[in-house]
mmCIF file of C-alpha atoms in Angstrom:
data_model
loop_
_atom_site.group_PDB
_atom_site.id
_atom_site.type_symbol
_atom_site.label_atom_id
_atom_site.label_comp_id
_atom_site.label_asym_id
_atom_site.label_seq_id
_atom_site.Cartn_x
_atom_site.Cartn_y
_atom_site.Cartn_z
ATOM 1 C CA MET A 198 62.492 47.461 34.709
ATOM 2 C CA LYS A 199 65.189 44.985 33.772
ATOM 3 C CA LYS A 200 64.548 42.412 31.108
ATOM 4 C CA TYR A 201 64.958 38.729 31.801
ATOM 5 C CA TYR A 202 64.458 35.817 29.484
ATOM 6 C CA LYS A 203 63.734 32.186 30.097
ATOM 7 C CA LEU A 204 64.093 29.151 27.878
ATOM 8 C CA PHE A 205 60.823 27.321 27.182
ATOM 9 C CA PRO A 206 60.577 24.428 29.696
ATOM 10 C CA SER A 207 60.199 21.820 26.945
ATOM 11 C CA LEU A 208 63.704 22.584 25.585
ATOM 12 C CA ILE A 209 66.712 20.558 26.738
ATOM 13 C CA PRO A 210 70.292 21.853 26.299
ATOM 14 C CA VAL A 211 72.993 19.179 25.965
ATOM 15 C CA LYS A 212 76.648 20.157 26.188
ATOM 16 C CA GLY A 213 79.223 18.377 24.027
ATOM 17 C CA TYR A 214 82.987 18.699 23.820
ATOM 18 C CA LEU A 215 83.066 20.812 20.662
ATOM 19 C CA ARG A 216 79.537 22.201 20.519
ATOM 20 C CA SER A 217 76.139 21.761 22.136
ATOM 21 C CA LEU A 218 72.650 20.778 21.078
ATOM 22 C CA LEU A 219 69.384 22.403 22.024
ATOM 23 C CA LEU A 220 66.744 19.692 21.860
ATOM 24 C CA ASP A 221 63.170 20.653 21.017
ATOM 25 C CA PRO A 222 61.150 17.405 21.341
ATOM 26 C CA SER A 223 57.793 19.235 21.166
ATOM 27 C CA ARG A 224 58.642 20.145 17.539
ATOM 28 C CA ASP A 225 60.806 17.099 16.788
ATOM 29 C CA ASN A 226 63.795 19.329 16.131
ATOM 30 C CA PHE A 227 67.224 20.271 17.450
ATOM 31 C CA TYR A 228 69.658 23.160 17.007
ATOM 32 C CA PHE A 229 73.450 23.243 17.029
ATOM 33 C CA ILE A 230 74.618 25.955 19.415
ATOM 34 C CA PRO A 231 78.038 27.092 20.710
ATOM 35 C CA ASN A 232 79.067 25.922 24.172
ATOM 36 C CA ASP A 233 79.094 29.562 25.277
ATOM 37 C CA LEU A 234 75.386 29.808 24.505
ATOM 38 C CA HIS A 235 74.761 26.540 26.354
ATOM 39 C CA GLU A 236 76.252 28.135 29.465
ATOM 40 C CA ILE A 237 73.934 31.143 29.117
ATOM 41 C CA ILE A 238 70.672 29.254 28.575
ATOM 42 C CA SER A 239 71.387 26.647 31.267
ATOM 43 C CA LYS A 240 70.656 29.280 33.931
ATOM 44 C CA ASP A 241 67.123 29.587 35.320
ATOM 45 C CA PHE A 242 66.868 33.162 34.039
ATOM 46 C CA ILE A 243 68.871 34.947 31.372
ATOM 47 C CA ASP A 244 69.875 38.415 32.610
ATOM 48 C CA VAL A 245 70.964 40.214 29.435
ATOM 49 C CA ASP A 246 72.133 43.385 31.219
ATOM 50 C CA LYS A 247 74.334 41.327 33.515
ATOM 51 C CA LEU A 248 75.814 39.522 30.509
ATOM 52 C CA TYR A 249 76.636 42.904 28.958
ATOM 53 C CA GLU A 250 78.426 43.956 32.154
ATOM 54 C CA GLU A 251 80.412 40.702 32.464
ATOM 55 C CA HIS A 252 81.325 40.524 28.766
ATOM 56 C CA PRO A 253 81.569 44.096 27.424
ATOM 57 C CA ASP A 254 83.610 42.950 24.418
ATOM 58 C CA ASP A 255 80.985 40.396 23.375
ATOM 59 C CA ILE A 256 77.815 42.508 23.330
ATOM 60 C CA ALA A 257 77.302 41.951 19.594
ATOM 61 C CA ILE A 258 77.611 38.167 20.069
ATOM 62 C CA ILE A 259 75.167 38.213 23.003
ATOM 63 C CA ASP A 260 72.656 40.172 20.909
ATOM 64 C CA GLU A 261 73.097 37.636 18.109
ATOM 65 C CA TYR A 262 72.388 34.778 20.532
ATOM 66 C CA ILE A 263 69.219 36.441 21.856
ATOM 67 C CA GLN A 264 68.065 37.227 18.317
ATOM 68 C CA PHE A 265 68.570 33.591 17.276
ATOM 69 C CA LEU A 266 66.629 32.283 20.282
ATOM 70 C CA THR A 267 63.826 34.804 19.815
ATOM 71 C CA LYS A 268 63.520 34.237 16.073
ATOM 72 C CA ASN A 269 63.113 30.483 16.623
ATOM 73 C CA GLU A 270 60.654 30.970 19.504
ATOM 74 C CA LEU A 271 62.946 29.273 21.993
ATOM 75 C CA LEU A 272 62.703 31.762 24.858
ATOM 76 C CA PHE A 273 60.299 34.324 26.273
ATOM 77 C CA GLU A 274 60.513 37.460 28.383
ATOM 78 C CA VAL A 275 59.808 37.189 32.128
ATOM 79 C CA SER A 276 60.369 38.983 35.426
ATOM 80 C CA LEU A 277 62.024 37.516 38.511
ATOM 81 C CA ASP A 278 58.643 37.567 40.245
ATOM 82 C CA ASP A 279 57.492 34.914 37.787
ATOM 83 C CA GLU A 280 59.910 32.275 39.109
ATOM 84 C CA PRO A 281 57.335 30.342 41.231
ATOM 85 C CA PHE A 282 55.230 29.839 38.103
ATOM 86 C CA PHE A 283 57.995 27.987 36.257
ATOM 87 C CA PRO A 284 58.953 24.831 38.172
ATOM 88 C CA LYS A 285 61.900 22.828 36.885
ATOM 89 C CA LEU A 286 61.180 20.165 34.304
ATOM 90 C CA ASN A 287 60.860 16.710 35.848
ATOM 91 C CA LYS A 288 63.351 14.572 33.915
ATOM 92 C CA ASN A 289 62.647 11.286 35.690
ATOM 93 C CA TRP A 290 61.817 8.312 33.486
ATOM 94 C CA GLU A 291 59.796 5.419 34.835
ATOM 95 C CA THR A 292 57.539 2.631 33.696
ATOM 96 C CA PRO A 293 55.302 0.197 35.609
ATOM 97 C CA PHE A 294 56.382 -2.642 33.321
ATOM 98 C CA GLN A 295 59.376 -4.993 33.566
ATOM 99 C CA ILE A 296 59.915 -5.152 29.800
ATOM 100 C CA THR A 297 58.668 -2.496 27.374
ATOM 101 C CA ASN A 298 60.181 -3.679 24.089
ATOM 102 C CA MET A 299 61.398 -6.849 22.403
ATOM 103 C CA VAL A 300 63.379 -7.915 19.352
ATOM 104 C CA ILE A 301 62.655 -11.297 17.782
ATOM 105 C CA ASP A 302 64.782 -12.764 15.009
ATOM 106 C CA ILE A 303 62.625 -15.353 13.252
ATOM 107 C CA GLY A 304 64.600 -18.530 12.623
ATOM 108 C CA ASN A 305 64.747 -22.293 12.903
ATOM 109 C CA TYR A 306 62.490 -22.614 15.948
ATOM 110 C CA GLU A 307 58.785 -22.218 16.672
ATOM 111 C CA ILE A 308 57.436 -20.190 19.582
ATOM 112 C CA GLN A 309 54.699 -21.603 21.810
ATOM 113 C CA LYS A 310 52.279 -18.815 20.926
ATOM 114 C CA ASP A 311 49.786 -19.009 23.817
ATOM 115 C CA LYS A 312 52.512 -19.183 26.454
ATOM 116 C CA PHE A 313 54.496 -16.409 24.781
ATOM 117 C CA SER A 314 51.502 -14.057 24.433
ATOM 118 C CA PHE A 315 50.584 -14.520 28.106
ATOM 119 C CA GLU A 316 54.158 -13.984 29.314
ATOM 120 C CA ILE A 317 54.816 -10.799 27.339
ATOM 121 C CA GLY A 318 51.454 -9.489 28.515
ATOM 122 C CA LYS A 319 52.493 -10.088 32.113
ATOM 123 C CA LEU A 320 55.843 -8.356 31.515
ATOM 124 C CA GLY A 321 54.165 -5.360 29.857
ATOM 125 C CA VAL A 322 55.732 -5.506 26.380
ATOM 126 C CA ASN A 323 54.029 -2.963 24.097
ATOM 127 C CA THR A 324 56.553 -2.642 21.241
ATOM 128 C CA LEU A 325 57.919 -5.536 19.214
ATOM 129 C CA GLU A 326 60.510 -5.573 16.426
ATOM 130 C CA ILE A 327 60.485 -8.684 14.257
ATOM 131 C CA ARG A 328 63.431 -9.321 11.940
ATOM 132 C CA VAL A 329 63.343 -11.796 9.061
ATOM 133 C CA PHE A 330 66.763 -12.533 7.571
ATOM 134 C CA ASP A 331 65.590 -15.499 5.471
ATOM 135 C CA LEU A 332 62.507 -15.271 3.257
ATOM 136 C CA LYS A 333 61.616 -18.918 3.917
ATOM 137 C CA TYR A 334 60.360 -17.769 7.340
ATOM 138 C CA LEU A 335 58.052 -15.093 5.938
ATOM 139 C CA GLU A 336 54.925 -17.252 5.959
ATOM 140 C CA TYR A 337 55.521 -18.305 9.570
ATOM 141 C CA THR A 338 56.031 -14.638 10.466
ATOM 142 C CA ASP A 339 52.600 -13.843 9.028
ATOM 143 C CA HIS A 340 50.940 -16.591 11.119
ATOM 144 C CA PHE A 341 52.803 -15.497 14.246
ATOM 145 C CA ILE A 342 51.806 -11.837 13.902
ATOM 146 C CA SER A 343 48.222 -12.750 13.051
ATOM 147 C CA PHE A 344 48.005 -14.674 16.318
ATOM 148 C CA LEU A 345 49.540 -11.857 18.389
ATOM 149 C CA SER A 346 47.172 -9.285 16.886
ATOM 150 C CA LYS A 347 43.925 -11.138 17.583
ATOM 151 C CA GLU A 348 41.322 -9.084 19.437
ATOM 152 C CA ASN A 349 41.173 -11.593 22.300
ATOM 153 C CA ARG A 350 44.938 -11.666 22.779
ATOM 154 C CA VAL A 351 46.229 -11.386 26.367
ATOM 155 C CA ASN A 352 49.333 -9.348 25.535
ATOM 156 C CA ARG A 353 49.693 -5.532 25.643
ATOM 157 C CA LEU A 354 51.246 -5.050 22.196
ATOM 158 C CA LYS A 355 50.508 -1.686 20.609
ATOM 159 C CA ASN A 356 52.799 -1.748 17.608
ATOM 160 C CA ILE A 357 55.002 -4.144 15.688
ATOM 161 C CA GLN A 358 57.851 -3.134 13.375
ATOM 162 C CA ILE A 359 58.994 -5.696 10.783
ATOM 163 C CA ASN A 360 62.423 -5.733 9.111
ATOM 164 C CA ILE A 361 62.817 -8.058 6.120
ATOM 165 C CA SER A 362 66.095 -8.846 4.352
ATOM 166 C CA VAL A 363 65.586 -9.459 0.646
ATOM 167 C CA ASN A 364 69.087 -8.457 -0.505
ATOM 168 C CA ASN A 365 69.823 -9.990 -3.935
ATOM 169 C CA GLN A 366 66.805 -12.302 -3.920
ATOM 170 C CA SER A 367 63.524 -11.804 -5.749
ATOM 171 C CA LEU A 368 60.149 -11.842 -4.039
ATOM 172 C CA SER A 369 57.705 -14.496 -5.195
ATOM 173 C CA ARG A 370 54.076 -13.609 -5.800
ATOM 174 C CA LEU A 371 53.136 -15.240 -2.462
ATOM 175 C CA GLN A 372 55.844 -13.358 -0.581
ATOM 176 C CA ARG A 373 54.724 -10.034 -2.051
ATOM 177 C CA LYS A 374 51.145 -10.847 -1.074
ATOM 178 C CA ILE A 375 52.171 -11.689 2.495
ATOM 179 C CA ILE A 376 54.107 -8.440 2.915
ATOM 180 C CA LEU A 377 51.253 -6.349 1.534
ATOM 181 C CA MET A 378 48.754 -8.153 3.765
ATOM 182 C CA LEU A 379 50.950 -7.535 6.816
ATOM 183 C CA ALA A 380 51.010 -3.834 5.991
ATOM 184 C CA THR A 381 47.198 -3.711 6.268
ATOM 185 C CA LYS A 382 47.216 -4.842 9.904
ATOM 186 C CA PRO A 383 46.611 -1.902 12.307
ATOM 187 C CA ILE A 384 49.151 -3.266 14.797
ATOM 188 C CA ILE A 385 51.956 -3.027 12.214
ATOM 189 C CA SER A 386 53.625 0.383 12.519
ATOM 190 C CA GLY A 387 56.009 -0.123 9.618
ATOM 191 C CA ILE A 388 57.785 -2.635 7.385
ATOM 192 C CA THR A 389 61.381 -1.996 6.326
ATOM 193 C CA ILE A 390 62.716 -4.048 3.443
ATOM 194 C CA PHE A 391 66.458 -4.239 2.800
ATOM 195 C CA SER A 392 67.069 -5.003 -0.858
ATOM 196 C CA LEU A 393 69.727 -4.419 -3.495
ATOM 197 C CA ASN A 394 67.096 -4.796 -6.206
ATOM 198 C CA THR A 395 66.476 -1.206 -7.322
ATOM 199 C CA LEU A 396 63.392 -2.313 -9.274
ATOM 200 C CA LEU A 397 61.588 -3.708 -6.232
ATOM 201 C CA GLN A 398 58.370 -1.825 -5.536
ATOM 202 C CA LEU A 399 55.589 -2.451 -3.018
ATOM 203 C CA GLU A 400 52.887 0.199 -2.954
ATOM 204 C CA ASN A 401 51.962 0.874 0.662
ATOM 205 C CA GLU A 402 52.734 3.845 2.897
ATOM 206 C CA LYS A 403 53.886 1.554 5.719
ATOM 207 C CA ILE A 404 56.499 -0.151 3.528
ATOM 208 C CA HIS A 405 59.936 1.419 3.180
ATOM 209 C CA ILE A 406 62.558 -0.088 0.885
ATOM 210 C CA ILE A 407 66.213 0.616 1.720
ATOM 211 C CA GLU A 408 68.993 -0.210 -0.734
ATOM 212 C CA LYS A 409 71.254 -2.105 1.635
ATOM 213 C CA ASN A 410 72.563 -5.630 2.166
ATOM 214 C CA VAL A 411 71.538 -6.973 5.590
ATOM 215 C CA LEU A 412 72.517 -10.608 6.112
ATOM 216 C CA ASN A 413 72.067 -11.275 9.825
ATOM 217 C CA GLU A 414 72.200 -9.826 13.332
ATOM 218 C CA LYS A 415 75.819 -8.743 12.851
ATOM 219 C CA ASP A 416 74.572 -5.904 10.667
ATOM 220 C CA CYS A 417 72.908 -4.387 13.735
ATOM 221 C CA GLY A 418 74.384 -1.715 16.004
ATOM 222 C CA VAL A 419 75.211 1.009 13.469
ATOM 223 C CA ILE A 420 75.043 4.268 15.406
ATOM 224 C CA ASP A 421 75.865 7.158 13.074
ATOM 225 C CA ASN A 422 72.565 7.357 11.187
ATOM 226 C CA ASN A 423 69.888 6.350 13.686
ATOM 227 C CA ILE A 424 68.437 9.673 14.828
ATOM 228 C CA SER A 425 64.994 9.585 13.240
ATOM 229 C CA PHE A 426 62.738 11.368 15.715
ATOM 230 C CA LEU A 427 62.909 13.115 19.076
ATOM 231 C CA THR A 428 60.585 12.441 21.959
ATOM 232 C CA ARG A 429 60.782 13.587 25.544
ATOM 233 C CA ASN A 430 60.396 9.970 26.638
ATOM 234 C CA LEU A 431 63.461 8.909 24.597
ATOM 235 C CA ILE A 432 65.558 11.798 25.918
ATOM 236 C CA PHE A 433 64.683 11.291 29.593
ATOM 237 C CA GLU A 434 65.212 7.531 29.357
ATOM 238 C CA SER A 435 68.627 8.095 27.754
ATOM 239 C CA MET A 436 69.650 10.447 30.565
ATOM 240 C CA SER A 437 69.411 7.689 33.179
ATOM 241 C CA TYR A 438 69.366 4.368 31.354
ATOM 242 C CA ASN A 439 70.908 2.551 28.420
ATOM 243 C CA SER A 440 69.166 3.770 25.279
ATOM 244 C CA CYS A 441 69.188 0.327 23.661
ATOM 245 C CA LEU A 442 69.015 -2.343 26.369
ATOM 246 C CA ASN A 443 66.859 -0.794 29.092
ATOM 247 C CA CYS A 444 63.673 -2.830 29.637
ATOM 248 C CA LYS A 445 64.486 -4.924 26.540
ATOM 249 C CA LEU A 446 64.315 -8.681 25.958
ATOM 250 C CA SER A 447 65.329 -10.421 22.737
ATOM 251 C CA ILE A 448 65.208 -13.786 21.021
ATOM 252 C CA ASP A 449 67.870 -14.659 18.461
ATOM 253 C CA SER A 450 67.423 -16.781 15.331
ATOM 254 C CA ASP A 451 68.206 -19.973 17.282
ATOM 255 C CA GLY A 452 65.581 -19.299 19.949
ATOM 256 C CA ASN A 453 68.037 -18.077 22.613
ATOM 257 C CA ILE A 454 66.774 -15.482 25.091
ATOM 258 C CA LYS A 455 69.183 -12.540 25.266
ATOM 259 C CA ASN A 456 69.421 -8.846 26.058
ATOM 260 C CA CYS A 457 70.060 -8.296 22.342
ATOM 261 C CA PRO A 458 70.229 -10.885 19.531
ATOM 262 C CA SER A 459 73.760 -9.725 18.678
ATOM 263 C CA MET A 460 75.120 -10.307 22.183
ATOM 264 C CA SER A 461 76.817 -13.594 23.030
ATOM 265 C CA ARG A 462 75.254 -14.222 26.463
ATOM 266 C CA SER A 463 72.204 -16.511 26.384
ATOM 267 C CA PHE A 464 69.805 -16.960 29.304
ATOM 268 C CA GLY A 465 68.134 -20.086 27.920
ATOM 269 C CA LYS A 466 65.781 -21.198 25.150
ATOM 270 C CA ILE A 467 62.457 -19.436 24.604
ATOM 271 C CA ASN A 468 60.296 -22.578 24.943
ATOM 272 C CA ASP A 469 62.215 -23.950 27.925
ATOM 273 C CA LYS A 470 62.246 -20.909 30.196
ATOM 274 C CA ASN A 471 59.737 -18.606 31.834
ATOM 275 C CA LEU A 472 60.393 -15.040 30.632
ATOM 276 C CA ASP A 473 59.511 -13.519 33.995
ATOM 277 C CA GLU A 474 62.172 -15.672 35.687
ATOM 278 C CA ILE A 475 64.726 -14.735 33.028
ATOM 279 C CA THR A 476 64.315 -11.023 33.758
ATOM 280 C CA GLN A 477 65.202 -11.706 37.398
ATOM 281 C CA ALA A 478 68.515 -13.411 36.523
ATOM 282 C CA PRO A 479 71.483 -11.594 38.183
ATOM 283 C CA ASP A 480 73.148 -10.458 34.946
ATOM 284 C CA PHE A 481 70.089 -9.884 32.775
ATOM 285 C CA LYS A 482 69.837 -6.193 33.735
ATOM 286 C CA LYS A 483 73.606 -5.703 33.823
ATOM 287 C CA TYR A 484 73.675 -2.856 31.295
ATOM 288 C CA TRP A 485 70.252 -1.334 31.859
ATOM 289 C CA ASN A 486 71.599 1.531 33.986
ATOM 290 C CA ILE A 487 74.641 2.274 31.808
ATOM 291 C CA SER A 488 73.706 5.560 30.157
ATOM 292 C CA LYS A 489 75.741 7.423 27.548
ATOM 293 C CA ASP A 490 77.044 9.654 30.361
ATOM 294 C CA SER A 491 79.004 6.612 31.598
ATOM 295 C CA ILE A 492 80.461 5.546 28.262
ATOM 296 C CA GLU A 493 83.841 6.732 27.045
ATOM 297 C CA VAL A 494 83.699 9.302 24.225
ATOM 298 C CA CYS A 495 79.875 9.171 24.247
ATOM 299 C CA LYS A 496 79.848 11.163 27.490
ATOM 300 C CA ASP A 497 81.422 14.072 25.556
ATOM 301 C CA CYS A 498 79.039 13.814 22.602
ATOM 302 C CA GLU A 499 76.257 16.346 22.043
ATOM 303 C CA PHE A 500 74.046 13.631 20.471
ATOM 304 C CA ARG A 501 74.188 11.285 23.455
ATOM 305 C CA TYR A 502 70.541 11.673 24.557
ATOM 306 C CA ILE A 503 69.007 11.204 21.100
ATOM 307 C CA CYS A 504 71.190 8.338 19.928
ATOM 308 C CA THR A 505 70.925 4.639 20.677
ATOM 309 C CA ASP A 506 73.764 2.632 22.172
ATOM 310 C CA CYS A 507 75.322 -0.736 21.392
ATOM 311 C CA ARG A 508 76.929 -3.026 23.959
ATOM 312 C CA ALA A 509 77.101 -5.965 21.524
ATOM 313 C CA TYR A 510 79.887 -4.420 19.434
ATOM 314 C CA THR A 511 82.221 -1.965 21.168
ATOM 315 C CA GLU A 512 85.748 -0.672 20.644
ATOM 316 C CA ARG A 513 86.819 -2.828 23.640
ATOM 317 C CA THR A 514 89.017 -0.108 25.133
ATOM 318 C CA HIS A 515 87.463 0.514 28.557
ATOM 319 C CA VAL A 516 86.333 -2.189 30.989
ATOM 320 C CA ASP A 517 85.843 -1.136 34.628
ATOM 321 C CA LYS A 518 86.601 -3.095 37.808
ATOM 322 C CA ASN A 519 83.107 -4.627 37.771
ATOM 323 C CA ASN A 520 83.722 -5.992 34.255
ATOM 324 C CA PHE A 521 81.361 -3.495 32.632
ATOM 325 C CA ASP A 522 82.335 -2.658 29.068
ATOM 326 C CA LEU A 523 82.123 1.150 28.953
ATOM 327 C CA SER A 524 83.773 1.496 25.543
ATOM 328 C CA LYS A 525 82.388 3.552 22.691
ATOM 329 C CA PRO A 526 80.117 1.601 20.276
ATOM 330 C CA LEU A 527 82.284 0.085 17.552
ATOM 331 C CA LYS A 528 79.924 1.038 14.735
ATOM 332 C CA CYS A 529 79.707 4.719 15.604
ATOM 333 C CA SER A 530 81.433 6.863 12.983
ATOM 334 C CA TYR A 531 81.048 10.219 14.730
ATOM 335 C CA ASP A 532 83.938 11.909 16.549
ATOM 336 C CA PRO A 533 82.621 14.511 19.042
ATOM 337 C CA TYR A 534 86.124 15.959 19.485
ATOM 338 C CA THR A 535 86.368 17.010 15.830
ATOM 339 C CA GLY A 536 82.727 16.990 14.711
ATOM 340 C CA ASN A 537 83.650 14.714 11.800
ATOM 341 C CA LEU A 538 82.055 11.542 10.474
ATOM 342 C CA ASN A 539 84.614 8.887 9.549
ATOM 343 C CA PRO A 540 83.265 5.512 8.317
ATOM 344 C CA TRP A 541 83.799 3.036 11.156
ATOM 345 C CA THR A 542 84.786 0.252 8.731
ATOM 346 C CA LYS A 543 87.754 2.316 7.520
ATOM 347 C CA ASP A 544 88.961 3.511 10.931
ATOM 348 C CA GLU A 545 92.373 1.932 11.579
ATOM 349 C CA SER A 546 91.969 2.342 15.352
ATOM 350 C CA LYS A 547 88.976 -0.028 15.200
ATOM 351 C CA LYS A 548 90.758 -2.717 13.172
ATOM 352 C CA ASN A 549 91.449 -5.118 16.060
ATOM 353 C CA SER A 550 87.886 -4.915 17.375
ATOM 354 C CA ILE A 551 86.438 -5.458 13.899
ATOM 355 C CA GLU A 552 88.533 -8.615 13.578
ATOM 356 C CA PHE A 553 87.554 -9.739 17.107
ATOM 357 C CA TYR A 554 83.857 -9.647 16.205
ATOM 358 C CA ASN A 555 84.518 -11.080 12.724
ATOM 359 C CA LEU A 556 82.950 -8.055 11.031
ATOM 360 C CA ASN A 557 85.510 -7.679 8.254
ATOM 361 C CA ASN A 558 82.955 -8.374 5.535
ATOM 362 C CA LEU A 559 80.499 -5.643 6.619
#
């Protein structure tokens, strides 16, 4: 009886220009594989004998491929009669909510808390990222989060991530106390502190200190080091939608409602507009359906389904007839055609775009 193999249904092969990735979200892992192997495992069943017949000069390579897949528990032996028992993986992504995630830059404005909590509850927001670029807003941030996390709140928030820019400053005793108190709240999933002070220490497992200077929203959008975890939900969403802007709503440090705080287009002020009406504005969802498969260079990248996107800062090289910017993210340093990482700030081909966005100092 002939031997056939089948890839485990949870695995997702992604073909790139130079090489491919085999994504294993169930184990939060991925494997680099040759494009030849991608072609083999993309079939419903792997017929090893047939591969031997079609590629008699590559039998040793085929055996090496099968050994690699078997050793890492990525495939299993089947018969053709088993086909009805292995339906294709449903890769559709959907949500019943209008907005699933938000970014709020705390600044020189004050949100009407009751109205805001009701509106984000109606929209379905469950994940919130709060960014504090100026420590003078830290106390207000504490009050704001305390209100949103009350047991009788009407929103649907499940987790809040806080990013705090300390940079060259020192934390006062009160500021340290506030940060440590925030870390005790169950709704807080993590607190990232950007500081150049190598002596800064805050003992809590939720607090992560990164030695980096982050001044404002212009420091956002860096692509080359943002693959932290793999989930099936992230992968399937990225296959059909924009991995950054889909179902997102943001508020910048001046209280403007935007797709992303770094984007120039404003849809009004947070206290003057109804958020539900904003999401129905003609251009608000403009980039929601622009996946990495539509973006120049990204569409040839093996990382495209596990990497976020940025439409705020792009290389400004490809704009289609509908005025959609389909250019590669400016702050991506990876070249899928060579497999090399070249710092985006030192790439001469990006010079004009860097000057356009006034990012020379980053």
